DNA sequence: CGGCAGGTTGAGCCAGGTCAAACTTCGTGG
DNA sequence: CCACGAAGTTTGACCTGGCTCAACCTGCCG
């Protein structure tokens, strides 16, 4: 993986939302066939992005959102020191670039963690089409709002949780998202390094490693390099919902 | 301040966006007079919310966004333990409730930290009007996106920064926002407790207190109870942009 | 088969959490 | 308008979870 972008655009092919497996996750939710057809036309290109390639960089002019068709991405912001904060991991059916709408400039770097495909959604056209398909607009609002909720959940983790709890929450979140996409919720491959997990969770890579080992010792998971098996989802959940903590709540 | 809601709605009055001082910050940005007039009609009510009163609660059905006309609010989510994570502070011209669009249920509690006024913006009507005023829709998208960027910045703070740096960033952020609203950027009153600041920044209240004292010792700020004076904005900025850190960036 | 990125594990240390005490401010009721 | 109690703040002493530094291991790719 390199910090240097290679090329933004690789192969090009036509795409059809109507035959896409993501209809239920992605933008077309709830639209009728004719509307989906119109939406399809709006998607200019489908790109193949290889592992390590950047989809866009912070500072770049914003033109399009990208829907992950398959694969896995991470987004991160750099602060002035060059410190990296991973702001999210994105998988099939999720929408990338929402942060860029506000200033019309991308605020984060986004890179593929495995060979991936994305659909380019020109934002201006998406807004135009929204005017004609109210349901599309409404659904888009929901997607943006979901991103905000997701960020709040992450803030919660970063602010209140211990290392092991953060890891447990992280794994369970991945598990749910895999399940929703028809993959096994108990058996999956981490696409990211320990360092990237750490950055996302506000931990150092050594702490991530140690916490994973600890969870394994406790029998909740089995770690095999990047392959993770969740053996006791109930216990993992309890770890977060911490009946262990005494609740001294703010008044 | 109490965790019990008192009443949601207090006094009622008519409102006009056209005469509101927030035209440049709030939803009407860029609209012409006729459009603003239409937008005005959409705002059903203007509420007076007293300090300590809740604007809405997590779990409540979502119907409206609220624009802060004046005053100061905090939003927070509770986790299963009853641990509170403050997700944001909101002042004049900012929009509350964006997180609720996704599930049509409020995900956080929002409470006034001083006597305030809000304009209720029924979301369904806002979407309808967006279809007729593309610029309004576009601006609304920018506002949502801005919220995402803001959250990313907070995540950055929580993940990478030391206590004093977080405080410095927090104060500078408030300063900028006050300045944008025509208040002094160097002299302001904190509307929130040390505990609330701590919750937002992922610190304990004692640490907040100590860090403020430290910044004062270093001559960058003067703390007088909740009154804050920024004496050396340049130094505060340097504290964040930390020329002190060696940049060992992720590769 | 060698090089290297990524991962694990250990030892020691320190920033920030925890607990405790004292002080200040503010709101309320008499 | 004052007194009192509750809420909020500061400061100190101590403790610990996670960071740092370092050594070593593992799996992958050329």
Coordinates of C-alpha atoms (C1' of nucleotides) in Angstrom, one line a residue:
Chain A
X1 CA 0.0 0.0 0.0
X2 CA 1.4 3.4 -0.9
X3 CA 0.4 6.9 0.0
X4 CA 1.0 7.8 -3.7
X5 CA -2.1 7.7 -5.8
X6 CA -1.7 5.5 -8.8
X7 CA -4.5 6.3 -11.1
X8 CA -8.0 7.2 -10.4
X9 CA -9.7 5.4 -13.1
X10 CA -9.2 2.0 -14.3
X11 CA -11.4 -0.1 -16.5
X12 CA -14.8 1.2 -17.6
X13 CA -18.0 -0.6 -18.1
X14 CA -21.7 0.0 -18.3
X15 CA -23.8 -0.7 -15.2
X16 CA -27.4 -1.3 -14.5
X17 CA -28.9 -0.6 -11.1
X18 CA -31.8 -2.8 -12.1
X19 CA -29.6 -5.9 -12.2
X20 CA -27.4 -4.9 -9.3
X21 CA -27.4 -6.9 -6.2
X22 CA -27.4 -3.8 -4.1
X23 CA -30.8 -2.5 -5.0
X24 CA -31.9 -3.0 -1.5
X25 CA -28.9 -1.3 0.2
X26 CA -27.9 1.4 -2.2
X27 CA -29.6 4.5 -3.6
X28 CA -32.5 2.8 -5.5
X29 CA -34.3 1.6 -2.4
X30 CA -38.0 1.8 -2.9
X31 CA -37.9 3.0 -6.5
X32 CA -40.0 1.5 -9.2
X33 CA -38.5 0.0 -12.4
X34 CA -38.8 3.0 -14.5
X35 CA -37.2 5.2 -11.8
X36 CA -34.4 2.8 -11.4
X37 CA -33.8 2.9 -15.1
X38 CA -33.5 6.7 -15.0
X39 CA -31.1 6.4 -12.0
X40 CA -29.0 3.9 -13.9
X41 CA -28.5 6.4 -16.7
X42 CA -27.1 8.9 -14.3
X43 CA -24.3 6.6 -13.2
X44 CA -21.7 7.6 -15.7
X45 CA -19.1 5.0 -15.1
X46 CA -18.2 2.0 -13.1
X47 CA -14.6 1.9 -12.0
X48 CA -12.4 -1.0 -11.0
X49 CA -10.1 0.1 -8.2
X50 CA -7.3 -2.1 -7.2
X51 CA -6.1 -2.7 -3.7
X52 CA -4.0 0.2 -2.6
X53 CA -5.4 2.6 -5.2
X54 CA -7.0 5.8 -4.1
X55 CA -10.6 6.7 -5.1
X56 CA -10.1 10.3 -4.2
X57 CA -7.9 12.5 -2.2
X58 CA -8.5 15.2 0.4
X59 CA -8.3 18.6 -1.3
X60 CA -9.6 17.4 -4.6
X61 CA -12.6 19.2 -6.2
X62 CA -15.8 17.3 -5.5
X63 CA -17.8 16.2 -8.4
X64 CA -19.2 12.8 -7.6
X65 CA -20.3 10.4 -4.9
X66 CA -19.2 6.8 -5.3
X67 CA -21.3 3.8 -4.4
X68 CA -19.3 0.7 -3.5
X69 CA -20.4 -2.1 -5.8
X70 CA -18.1 -4.5 -4.2
X71 CA -14.9 -4.5 -2.3
X72 CA -13.8 -2.6 0.8
X73 CA -12.5 1.0 1.4
X74 CA -11.1 3.1 4.2
X75 CA -11.4 6.8 4.5
X76 CA -9.2 8.9 6.7
X77 CA -8.4 12.5 7.4
X78 CA -4.9 13.8 8.0
X79 CA -4.2 16.5 10.5
X80 CA -1.5 19.0 10.3
X81 CA 1.1 16.7 11.8
X82 CA 0.4 14.0 9.3
X83 CA -1.5 12.0 11.9
X84 CA -4.1 9.9 10.3
X85 CA -7.5 9.3 11.7
X86 CA -9.5 6.6 9.9
X87 CA -13.1 8.0 9.7
X88 CA -14.7 4.9 8.3
X89 CA -14.6 1.6 6.5
X90 CA -17.0 1.2 3.6
X91 CA -18.3 -2.0 2.1
X92 CA -20.8 -3.0 -0.6
X93 CA -23.7 -0.7 -1.0
X94 CA -22.3 2.1 1.0
X95 CA -21.9 5.6 -0.3
X96 CA -18.6 7.5 -0.3
X97 CA -17.8 11.2 -0.5
X98 CA -20.7 12.6 1.5
X99 CA -18.4 14.8 3.6
X100 CA -17.3 16.6 0.4
X101 CA -20.7 18.1 -0.4
X102 CA -20.3 20.9 2.2
X103 CA -17.3 22.6 0.8
X104 CA -17.3 21.0 -2.7
X105 CA -13.8 19.7 -1.8
X106 CA -13.0 16.2 -0.6
X107 CA -12.0 16.3 3.1
X108 CA -10.6 12.8 3.3
X109 CA -8.6 10.4 1.4
X110 CA -10.2 7.1 0.4
X111 CA -8.4 4.0 -0.6
X112 CA -9.3 0.5 -1.6
X113 CA -8.3 -2.2 0.9
X114 CA -9.1 -4.9 -1.6
X115 CA -9.8 -5.0 -5.3
X116 CA -13.1 -3.2 -5.6
X117 CA -15.7 -1.7 -7.9
X118 CA -17.5 1.6 -7.5
X119 CA -20.3 3.3 -9.4
X120 CA -19.6 7.0 -10.0
X121 CA -22.7 9.1 -9.2
X122 CA -22.3 12.7 -10.4
X123 CA -23.7 14.7 -7.6
X124 CA -25.1 17.5 -9.6
X125 CA -27.1 15.1 -11.7
X126 CA -28.2 13.2 -8.6
X127 CA -29.6 16.4 -7.2
X128 CA -31.4 17.2 -10.5
X129 CA -32.9 13.7 -10.5
X130 CA -33.9 14.1 -6.9
X131 CA -36.2 16.9 -8.0
X132 CA -38.0 14.5 -10.2
X133 CA -38.0 11.5 -7.9
X134 CA -38.9 12.7 -4.4
X135 CA -38.4 9.2 -3.0
X136 CA -34.8 9.2 -4.2
X137 CA -34.3 12.5 -2.5
X138 CA -35.8 11.3 0.7
X139 CA -33.7 8.1 0.6
X140 CA -30.6 10.2 0.0
X141 CA -31.4 12.2 3.1
X142 CA -31.7 9.1 5.1
X143 CA -28.3 7.9 3.9
X144 CA -26.7 11.1 4.9
X145 CA -28.4 11.0 8.3
X146 CA -27.3 7.4 8.8
X147 CA -23.7 8.5 8.3
X148 CA -24.2 11.1 11.1
X149 CA -25.6 8.4 13.4
X150 CA -22.7 6.1 12.6
X151 CA -20.2 8.9 13.5
X152 CA -22.0 9.5 16.8
X153 CA -21.7 5.8 17.6
X154 CA -18.0 6.0 16.8
X155 CA -17.6 9.1 19.0
X156 CA -19.3 7.2 21.8
X157 CA -16.8 4.4 21.4
X158 CA -13.8 6.8 21.4
X159 CA -15.1 8.8 24.3
X160 CA -16.3 6.2 26.7
X161 CA -15.0 2.7 26.0
X162 CA -12.0 0.7 27.0
X163 CA -9.9 -1.0 24.4
X164 CA -11.5 -4.4 24.6
X165 CA -14.9 -2.9 24.5
X166 CA -14.1 -0.9 21.4
X167 CA -12.8 -4.0 19.7
X168 CA -15.9 -6.0 20.6
X169 CA -18.1 -3.2 19.3
X170 CA -16.1 -3.0 16.1
X171 CA -16.2 -6.7 15.4
X172 CA -19.9 -6.9 16.1
X173 CA -20.5 -3.9 13.8
X174 CA -18.6 -5.6 11.0
X175 CA -20.5 -8.8 11.7
X176 CA -23.9 -7.1 11.3
X177 CA -22.9 -5.4 8.1
X178 CA -21.6 -8.7 6.6
X179 CA -24.8 -10.4 7.6
X180 CA -26.9 -7.8 5.9
X181 CA -24.9 -8.5 2.7
X182 CA -25.5 -12.2 2.9
X183 CA -22.0 -13.1 4.2
X184 CA -21.4 -15.0 7.4
X185 CA -21.7 -12.9 10.5
X186 CA -19.5 -15.3 12.5
X187 CA -16.6 -15.8 10.1
X188 CA -14.9 -13.1 8.2
X189 CA -11.7 -11.6 6.9
X190 CA -10.5 -8.3 8.2
X191 CA -9.5 -6.2 5.2
X192 CA -7.5 -3.7 7.2
X193 CA -4.3 -3.8 9.3
X194 CA -4.1 -3.6 13.1
X195 CA -2.8 -0.1 12.7
X196 CA -5.9 0.9 10.7
X197 CA -8.2 -0.6 13.2
X198 CA -6.3 1.2 15.9
X199 CA -6.6 4.5 14.1
X200 CA -10.3 4.1 13.7
X201 CA -10.8 3.1 17.3
X202 CA -8.3 5.6 18.8
X203 CA -5.9 2.9 19.9
X204 CA -2.3 1.9 19.0
X205 CA -1.7 -1.1 17.0
X206 CA -0.1 -3.0 19.9
X207 CA -3.2 -2.4 22.0
X208 CA -5.4 -3.7 19.2
X209 CA -3.3 -6.8 19.0
X210 CA -3.3 -7.4 22.7
X211 CA -7.1 -6.8 23.0
X212 CA -7.7 -9.3 20.2
X213 CA -5.5 -11.8 22.0
X214 CA -7.4 -11.1 25.2
X215 CA -10.8 -11.7 23.6
X216 CA -9.5 -14.9 22.2
X217 CA -8.2 -16.0 25.6
X218 CA -11.7 -15.3 27.0
X219 CA -13.0 -17.6 24.3
X220 CA -15.2 -15.0 22.6
X221 CA -13.4 -15.0 19.3
X222 CA -10.8 -17.0 17.4
X223 CA -8.1 -14.9 15.7
X224 CA -6.1 -16.4 12.8
X225 CA -4.1 -13.6 11.3
X226 CA -6.8 -11.6 9.6
X227 CA -9.4 -14.2 9.8
X228 CA -11.8 -13.7 12.6
X229 CA -14.4 -16.1 14.0
X230 CA -17.0 -14.9 16.5
X231 CA -17.6 -17.7 18.9
X232 CA -19.8 -16.0 21.5
X233 CA -21.7 -13.1 20.1
X234 CA -23.8 -12.8 23.3
X235 CA -20.7 -12.4 25.5
X236 CA -19.3 -9.9 23.0
X237 CA -22.5 -7.9 23.3
X238 CA -22.4 -8.1 27.0
X239 CA -18.9 -6.7 26.9
X240 CA -20.2 -3.5 25.4
X241 CA -23.5 -3.2 27.2
X242 CA -21.3 -3.8 30.2
X243 CA -23.4 -5.0 33.0
X244 CA -20.0 -4.8 34.6
X245 CA -20.1 -1.1 34.8
X246 CA -21.8 0.7 37.6
X247 CA -23.9 3.3 35.9
X248 CA -23.1 6.7 37.3
X249 CA -24.9 8.8 34.8
X250 CA -24.5 12.4 34.2
X251 CA -27.4 14.4 35.6
Chain B
X1 CA -30.7 21.1 35.2
X2 CA -32.7 18.0 35.4
X3 CA -32.9 14.8 33.3
X4 CA -36.7 15.1 33.4
X5 CA -38.2 16.8 30.5
X6 CA -40.5 19.6 31.6
X7 CA -42.6 20.6 28.6
X8 CA -41.7 20.5 25.0
X9 CA -43.4 23.6 23.9
X10 CA -43.5 26.9 25.6
X11 CA -44.7 30.2 24.1
X12 CA -45.6 30.5 20.5
X13 CA -45.0 33.3 18.1
X14 CA -44.9 34.0 14.4
X15 CA -41.6 34.2 12.7
X16 CA -40.2 35.6 9.5
X17 CA -37.0 34.3 7.9
X18 CA -36.9 37.5 6.0
X19 CA -36.3 39.6 9.1
X20 CA -34.2 37.0 10.9
X21 CA -30.6 37.8 11.6
X22 CA -29.7 34.3 10.6
X23 CA -30.4 34.5 6.9
X24 CA -26.8 34.1 6.2
X25 CA -26.2 31.1 8.5
X26 CA -29.4 29.2 8.4
X27 CA -31.5 27.5 5.7
X28 CA -32.3 30.5 3.6
X29 CA -28.8 31.1 2.4
X30 CA -28.8 32.2 -1.2
X31 CA -32.5 32.3 -1.7
X32 CA -34.4 35.3 -3.1
X33 CA -37.0 37.2 -1.3
X34 CA -39.9 35.3 -2.7
X35 CA -38.3 32.0 -1.9
X36 CA -37.6 33.1 1.7
X37 CA -41.2 34.1 2.1
X38 CA -42.2 30.6 1.1
X39 CA -39.7 29.1 3.5
X40 CA -41.1 31.3 6.2
X41 CA -44.5 29.9 5.8
X42 CA -43.2 26.5 6.3
X43 CA -41.9 27.2 9.8
X44 CA -44.9 26.3 11.9
X45 CA -43.8 27.6 15.2
X46 CA -41.2 29.3 17.0
X47 CA -40.6 27.9 20.5
X48 CA -39.1 29.4 23.5
X49 CA -37.1 26.8 25.4
X50 CA -35.9 27.6 28.9
X51 CA -32.6 26.5 30.2
X52 CA -32.8 22.9 31.2
X53 CA -35.8 22.1 29.0
X54 CA -35.5 19.4 26.5
X55 CA -36.2 20.1 22.8
X56 CA -36.6 16.4 22.1
X57 CA -35.6 13.0 23.5
X58 CA -34.0 10.0 22.0
X59 CA -36.6 7.4 21.0
X60 CA -39.2 10.0 20.1
X61 CA -40.8 10.0 16.7
X62 CA -39.1 12.4 14.3
X63 CA -41.2 15.0 12.7
X64 CA -39.3 18.3 12.6
X65 CA -35.8 19.7 12.5
X66 CA -35.2 22.7 14.7
X67 CA -33.2 25.8 13.7
X68 CA -31.6 27.5 16.7
X69 CA -32.7 31.1 16.5
X70 CA -30.8 32.1 19.6
X71 CA -29.4 30.3 22.6
X72 CA -27.3 27.3 23.1
X73 CA -28.0 23.5 23.1
X74 CA -26.3 20.3 23.7
X75 CA -27.1 16.9 22.2
X76 CA -26.0 13.6 23.7
X77 CA -26.6 9.9 23.2
X78 CA -26.9 7.5 26.1
X79 CA -25.4 4.0 25.9
X80 CA -26.9 1.0 27.5
X81 CA -25.0 1.8 30.8
X82 CA -26.5 5.2 30.9
X83 CA -23.1 6.7 30.0
X84 CA -23.6 9.9 28.3
X85 CA -21.7 11.0 25.2
X86 CA -22.2 14.6 24.2
X87 CA -22.3 14.6 20.4
X88 CA -22.4 18.3 19.8
X89 CA -23.1 21.8 21.0
X90 CA -25.4 24.0 18.9
X91 CA -25.7 27.7 18.7
X92 CA -27.5 30.3 16.7
X93 CA -28.2 29.4 13.1
X94 CA -27.4 25.7 13.5
X95 CA -29.8 22.9 12.7
X96 CA -30.8 20.2 15.2
X97 CA -32.2 16.8 14.6
X98 CA -30.4 15.7 11.4
X99 CA -29.5 12.4 13.0
X100 CA -33.2 11.5 13.3
X101 CA -33.9 11.5 9.6
X102 CA -32.4 8.1 9.0
X103 CA -34.7 6.0 11.3
X104 CA -37.4 8.6 11.7
X105 CA -36.7 8.5 15.4
X106 CA -34.6 10.8 17.4
X107 CA -31.3 9.2 18.4
X108 CA -30.2 11.7 20.9
X109 CA -31.5 13.9 23.6
X110 CA -31.2 17.7 23.1
X111 CA -31.5 20.1 25.9
X112 CA -31.1 23.9 26.2
X113 CA -28.1 25.2 28.1
X114 CA -29.5 28.6 28.3
X115 CA -32.9 30.2 27.5
X116 CA -33.3 29.8 23.8
X117 CA -35.5 30.1 20.8
X118 CA -35.9 27.6 18.0
X119 CA -37.8 27.6 14.7
X120 CA -39.6 24.3 14.1
X121 CA -39.1 23.1 10.5
X122 CA -41.4 20.2 9.7
X123 CA -39.2 17.9 7.7
X124 CA -41.8 16.6 5.3
X125 CA -42.7 20.1 4.3
X126 CA -39.0 21.0 4.0
X127 CA -38.6 18.1 1.5
X128 CA -41.6 19.2 -0.4
X129 CA -40.4 22.7 -0.7
X130 CA -36.9 21.4 -1.7
X131 CA -38.5 20.0 -4.8
X132 CA -39.6 23.5 -5.8
X133 CA -36.5 25.4 -4.7
X134 CA -33.4 23.4 -5.9
X135 CA -31.1 25.8 -4.1
X136 CA -32.8 25.1 -0.8
X137 CA -32.3 21.4 -1.4
X138 CA -28.7 21.9 -2.3
X139 CA -28.0 24.1 0.7
X140 CA -29.7 21.5 2.9
X141 CA -27.3 18.9 1.6
X142 CA -24.4 21.1 2.4
X143 CA -25.7 21.5 6.0
X144 CA -25.9 17.7 6.4
X145 CA -22.5 17.3 4.9
X146 CA -21.1 19.9 7.2
X147 CA -22.4 17.9 10.2
X148 CA -20.5 14.9 8.9
X149 CA -17.3 16.9 8.6
X150 CA -17.7 18.3 12.0
X151 CA -18.1 14.8 13.4
X152 CA -15.0 13.7 11.6
X153 CA -13.1 16.5 13.2
X154 CA -14.3 15.5 16.6
X155 CA -13.3 11.9 16.0
X156 CA -9.9 13.2 15.1
X157 CA -9.7 15.0 18.4
X158 CA -10.9 12.0 20.4
X159 CA -8.6 9.6 18.6
X160 CA -5.3 11.4 18.4
X161 CA -5.1 14.3 20.8
X162 CA -3.9 14.9 24.3
X163 CA -6.2 16.6 26.8
X164 CA -4.7 20.1 26.5
X165 CA -4.8 19.9 22.7
X166 CA -8.4 18.8 22.8
X167 CA -9.3 21.8 25.0
X168 CA -7.4 24.2 22.8
X169 CA -9.2 22.9 19.7
X170 CA -12.5 23.1 21.5
X171 CA -12.0 26.7 22.6
X172 CA -10.8 27.8 19.2
X173 CA -13.8 26.1 17.5
X174 CA -16.1 28.0 19.8
X175 CA -14.2 31.2 19.2
X176 CA -14.7 30.9 15.5
X177 CA -18.3 30.1 15.7
X178 CA -18.9 33.1 18.0
X179 CA -16.9 35.3 15.6
X180 CA -19.1 34.2 12.7
X181 CA -22.1 35.3 14.7
X182 CA -20.8 38.7 15.5
X183 CA -19.7 38.0 19.0
X184 CA -16.2 38.4 20.4
X185 CA -13.9 35.6 19.4
X186 CA -11.6 36.3 22.4
X187 CA -14.1 36.7 25.2
X188 CA -17.0 34.4 25.8
X189 CA -19.0 32.5 28.3
X190 CA -19.1 28.8 28.4
X191 CA -22.6 27.6 28.5
X192 CA -21.8 24.1 29.5
X193 CA -20.3 22.5 32.6
X194 CA -16.8 21.0 32.8
X195 CA -18.4 17.6 32.8
X196 CA -20.2 18.3 29.6
X197 CA -17.0 19.5 27.9
X198 CA -15.4 16.4 29.2
X199 CA -18.0 14.2 27.8
X200 CA -17.7 15.8 24.4
X201 CA -13.9 15.6 24.4
X202 CA -13.6 12.1 25.9
X203 CA -12.1 13.4 29.2
X204 CA -13.1 13.4 32.8
X205 CA -14.2 16.7 34.3
X206 CA -11.2 16.8 36.6
X207 CA -8.9 16.6 33.5
X208 CA -10.9 19.4 31.8
X209 CA -10.4 21.6 34.9
X210 CA -6.7 20.8 35.1
X211 CA -6.1 21.4 31.4
X212 CA -7.8 24.7 31.6
X213 CA -5.6 25.7 34.6
X214 CA -2.6 24.5 32.6
X215 CA -3.5 26.6 29.6
X216 CA -4.0 29.5 31.9
X217 CA -0.6 29.0 33.6
X218 CA 0.9 29.0 30.1
X219 CA -0.7 32.4 29.5
X220 CA -2.8 31.3 26.6
X221 CA -6.1 31.9 28.2
X222 CA -7.7 33.4 31.2
X223 CA -10.3 31.4 33.0
X224 CA -12.8 33.0 35.3
X225 CA -15.4 30.5 36.2
X226 CA -17.3 30.1 32.9
X227 CA -15.9 33.2 31.4
X228 CA -13.0 32.5 29.0
X229 CA -10.6 34.9 27.5
X230 CA -8.3 33.8 24.7
X231 CA -5.0 35.7 25.1
X232 CA -2.9 34.0 22.6
X233 CA -4.8 32.5 19.7
X234 CA -1.6 31.9 17.8
X235 CA -0.1 29.7 20.6
X236 CA -3.4 27.9 21.0
X237 CA -3.3 27.0 17.3
X238 CA 0.2 25.9 17.5
X239 CA -0.8 23.6 20.3
X240 CA -3.0 21.8 18.0
X241 CA -1.0 21.9 14.8
X242 CA 1.7 20.7 17.1
X243 CA 5.0 21.5 15.5
X244 CA 6.1 19.7 18.6
X245 CA 5.1 16.3 17.4
X246 CA 7.3 14.4 15.2
X247 CA 5.2 13.3 12.3
X248 CA 5.3 9.5 12.0
X249 CA 2.6 9.0 9.5
X250 CA 0.9 5.8 8.6
X251 CA 2.1 4.5 5.3
Chain C
dC1 C1' 15.2 -18.4 -0.3
dG2 C1' 15.7 -13.6 1.4
dG3 C1' 13.5 -9.4 2.5
dC4 C1' 9.9 -7.0 4.5
dA5 C1' 5.4 -5.6 5.9
dG6 C1' 2.5 -6.8 9.3
dG7 C1' 1.7 -8.9 13.8
dT8 C1' 2.6 -10.5 18.7
dT9 C1' 4.5 -10.1 23.1
dG10 C1' 7.1 -8.1 27.0
dA11 C1' 8.8 -4.4 30.2
dG12 C1' 8.5 0.0 31.9
dC13 C1' 6.3 4.5 32.1
dC14 C1' 3.1 8.3 32.1
dA15 C1' -1.3 10.8 30.9
dG16 C1' -5.3 10.7 32.5
dG17 C1' -8.7 8.3 35.5
dT18 C1' -10.2 7.6 40.3
dC19 C1' -11.1 9.0 44.8
dA20 C1' -11.3 12.5 48.2
dA21 C1' -11.5 17.0 50.2
dA22 C1' -12.3 21.8 50.2
dC23 C1' -14.0 25.8 47.9
dT24 C1' -17.3 28.7 45.0
dT25 C1' -21.4 29.8 42.8
dC26 C1' -26.2 29.8 42.2
dG27 C1' -31.0 29.0 42.9
dT28 C1' -34.6 28.6 46.3
dG29 C1' -37.5 29.4 50.0
dG30 C1' -38.2 31.7 54.2
Chain D
dC1 C1' -32.5 40.1 51.1
dC2 C1' -30.2 36.4 53.4
dA3 C1' -29.2 31.6 54.5
dC4 C1' -28.7 27.3 53.2
dG5 C1' -28.2 23.3 50.3
dA6 C1' -27.1 21.6 45.9
dA7 C1' -24.5 21.8 42.0
dG8 C1' -20.3 22.8 39.9
dT9 C1' -15.1 23.5 40.2
dT10 C1' -10.4 23.1 41.7
dT11 C1' -6.6 20.7 43.5
dG12 C1' -4.0 16.9 45.5
dA13 C1' -2.6 12.0 45.9
dC14 C1' -2.5 7.8 44.0
dC15 C1' -3.3 4.1 40.5
dT16 C1' -3.8 1.9 36.1
dG17 C1' -4.8 1.2 31.1
dG18 C1' -2.8 2.0 27.3
dC19 C1' 1.4 4.1 25.0
dT20 C1' 6.3 3.5 24.0
dC21 C1' 10.1 1.1 22.8
dA22 C1' 12.1 -3.1 21.7
dA23 C1' 12.7 -7.8 20.3
dC24 C1' 11.1 -11.3 17.8
dC25 C1' 7.9 -14.0 14.9
dT26 C1' 5.1 -15.1 10.6
dG27 C1' 3.5 -15.1 6.1
dC28 C1' 3.9 -13.4 1.6
dC29 C1' 6.0 -12.0 -2.7
dG30 C1' 9.6 -11.5 -5.8

